[in-house]
Structure formats: structure tokens, C-alpha cells
């Protein structure tokens, strides 16, 4: 039982490490893309994102210009792609209050003040 627990824990740790590495790569690529979209104006992008410009530049540095351009092209293609024809609910319906609770009957009082079952 303990050996199985160790193997499961190691597998989970390995998956978490891979996810962290993927997230780090995605963050570096996002920083590079943002800088490229704003003509490498690190101060402007840093102000928009609320991070120090030096940190932004350091994150973006490992990403090649070709990779940043490739990501931008993918994002543009995705933005130009028509949306699915699936009907969407209007926002007013989505934020409407929930429907009323099922009909519950209240006790019925008889003229003498005693309760009678509501049929």
C-alpha cells in the first residue's frame, strides 16, 4: 500500500512539474507577444500588466521573434474564424433570477382557527 502511495505521489509530482514548465513557457510567450504587439514598448506593456518592465523583458527574452510572430498569426487566425452557429442565450436571461420554487401549499386555516390539510 505504501509503495503504491509513493508511486502515485511521484506521478502526481511529475505531472505538476510538466504543467509548471508548460505554464512558464506560455507566460514567456505571452510576454513576448505582448511586447511585439506594442512595438517592444516595455514600459507601456509593463504599465498595462502591472509588472516591472525589467521582469517583462527578462521573461520575453528567451522567446524568439519568429515564435512570437507565429503565436500572433495563430491568434489572428482564431479571431477571424467565424463563431459556431450554436445559439447563445442573451445576457439578460443568463443573469435572470432563478425560477420560483415548486408550488408548495400553505396550511389552510378553518374558521375556528384550527389547521386543515391543504388538498
Tab-separated table of C-alpha atoms in Angstrom:
chain	number	residue	atom	x	y	z
A	1	UNK	CA	0.000	0.000	0.000
A	2	UNK	CA	2.795	2.424	0.906
A	3	UNK	CA	4.644	1.640	-2.336
A	4	UNK	CA	1.531	2.405	-4.368
A	5	UNK	CA	1.148	5.688	-2.498
A	6	UNK	CA	4.775	6.597	-3.259
A	7	UNK	CA	4.329	5.813	-6.962
A	8	UNK	CA	1.108	7.821	-7.138
A	9	UNK	CA	2.729	10.761	-5.369
A	10	UNK	CA	5.765	10.666	-7.677
A	11	UNK	CA	3.500	10.501	-10.745
A	12	UNK	CA	1.474	13.454	-9.472
A	13	UNK	CA	4.656	15.430	-8.790
A	14	UNK	CA	5.965	14.701	-12.287
A	15	UNK	CA	2.670	15.848	-13.831
A	16	UNK	CA	2.748	19.011	-11.735
A	17	UNK	CA	6.329	19.736	-12.833
A	18	UNK	CA	5.346	19.318	-16.502
A	19	UNK	CA	2.336	21.607	-16.011
A	20	UNK	CA	4.562	24.216	-14.342
A	21	UNK	CA	7.049	24.060	-17.207
A	22	UNK	CA	4.248	24.443	-19.750
A	23	UNK	CA	2.826	27.383	-17.807
A	24	UNK	CA	6.271	29.019	-17.659
A	25	UNK	CA	6.686	28.651	-21.422
A	26	UNK	CA	3.192	30.042	-22.016
A	27	UNK	CA	3.927	33.030	-19.759
A	28	UNK	CA	7.205	33.776	-21.544
A	29	UNK	CA	5.495	33.510	-24.929
A	30	UNK	CA	2.645	35.758	-23.800
A	31	UNK	CA	5.130	38.382	-22.609
A	32	UNK	CA	6.983	38.239	-25.931
A	33	UNK	CA	3.753	38.503	-27.907
A	34	UNK	CA	2.536	41.463	-25.855
A	35	UNK	CA	5.818	43.261	-26.368
A	36	UNK	CA	5.759	42.558	-30.100
A	37	UNK	CA	2.161	43.765	-30.419
A	38	UNK	CA	3.108	47.024	-28.700
A	39	UNK	CA	6.260	47.620	-30.779
A	40	UNK	CA	8.531	46.422	-27.949
A	41	UNK	CA	7.438	49.280	-25.690
A	42	UNK	CA	8.276	47.511	-22.437
A	43	UNK	CA	7.264	50.464	-20.272
A	44	UNK	CA	3.780	50.639	-21.793
A	45	UNK	CA	3.199	46.879	-21.582
A	46	UNK	CA	4.579	46.782	-18.045
A	47	UNK	CA	2.163	49.540	-17.013
A	48	UNK	CA	-0.756	47.724	-18.656
A	49	UNK	CA	0.093	44.430	-16.973
A	50	UNK	CA	1.201	45.877	-13.658
A	51	UNK	CA	4.622	44.214	-13.694
A	52	UNK	CA	8.114	45.701	-13.697
A	53	UNK	CA	9.460	46.323	-17.213
A	54	UNK	CA	12.707	44.520	-16.379
A	55	UNK	CA	10.799	41.388	-15.374
A	56	UNK	CA	8.716	41.560	-18.550
A	57	UNK	CA	11.800	41.876	-20.741
A	58	UNK	CA	13.556	39.075	-18.875
A	59	UNK	CA	10.556	36.773	-19.358
A	60	UNK	CA	10.228	37.598	-23.060
A	61	UNK	CA	13.918	37.342	-23.899
A	62	UNK	CA	14.120	33.529	-24.381
A	63	UNK	CA	11.263	33.592	-26.920
A	64	UNK	CA	12.421	34.106	-30.474
A	65	UNK	CA	10.840	36.755	-32.642
A	66	UNK	CA	9.783	34.021	-35.063
A	67	UNK	CA	7.906	32.165	-32.307
A	68	UNK	CA	6.195	35.370	-31.159
A	69	UNK	CA	5.159	36.116	-34.732
A	70	UNK	CA	3.844	32.569	-35.131
A	71	UNK	CA	1.699	32.921	-31.998
A	72	UNK	CA	0.345	36.262	-33.184
A	73	UNK	CA	-0.612	34.718	-36.535
A	74	UNK	CA	-2.422	31.856	-34.774
A	75	UNK	CA	-4.293	34.330	-32.564
A	76	UNK	CA	-5.291	36.453	-35.556
A	77	UNK	CA	-6.494	33.396	-37.473
A	78	UNK	CA	-8.525	32.307	-34.464
A	79	UNK	CA	-10.044	35.789	-34.153
A	80	UNK	CA	-11.036	35.815	-37.833
A	81	UNK	CA	-12.627	32.373	-37.672
A	82	UNK	CA	-16.431	32.560	-37.622
A	83	UNK	CA	-18.076	31.652	-34.364
A	84	UNK	CA	-20.051	28.472	-34.067
A	85	UNK	CA	-23.677	28.638	-35.129
A	86	UNK	CA	-24.774	27.406	-31.738
A	87	UNK	CA	-27.407	29.803	-30.389
A	88	UNK	CA	-26.347	31.673	-27.299
A	89	UNK	CA	-28.570	32.890	-24.538
A	90	UNK	CA	-28.868	36.651	-24.261
A	91	UNK	CA	-27.083	38.076	-21.248
A	92	UNK	CA	-30.346	39.218	-19.688
A	93	UNK	CA	-31.572	35.627	-19.467
A	94	UNK	CA	-28.250	34.377	-18.184
A	95	UNK	CA	-28.350	36.768	-15.236
A	96	UNK	CA	-32.082	36.401	-14.536
A	97	UNK	CA	-33.062	35.232	-11.079
A	98	UNK	CA	-33.741	31.534	-10.671
A	99	UNK	CA	-37.283	30.339	-11.321
A	100	UNK	CA	-39.623	30.285	-8.339
A	101	UNK	CA	-39.626	27.246	-6.122
A	102	UNK	CA	-42.098	24.486	-6.927
A	103	UNK	CA	-45.632	25.178	-5.830
A	104	UNK	CA	-45.846	24.458	-2.132
A	105	UNK	CA	-49.144	24.621	-0.412
A	106	UNK	CA	-49.555	26.605	2.740
A	107	UNK	CA	-51.643	25.286	5.594
A	108	UNK	CA	-55.274	26.223	5.387
A	109	UNK	CA	-56.931	27.614	8.477
A	110	UNK	CA	-60.508	26.764	9.192
A	111	UNK	CA	-62.908	29.377	10.517
A	112	UNK	CA	-62.469	28.068	14.041
A	113	UNK	CA	-58.709	28.726	13.861
A	114	UNK	CA	-57.581	25.109	13.626
A	115	UNK	CA	-55.409	23.834	10.774
A	116	UNK	CA	-56.718	21.711	7.983
A	117	UNK	CA	-54.639	19.929	5.357
A	118	UNK	CA	-54.469	21.662	2.035
A	119	UNK	CA	-55.559	19.213	-0.598
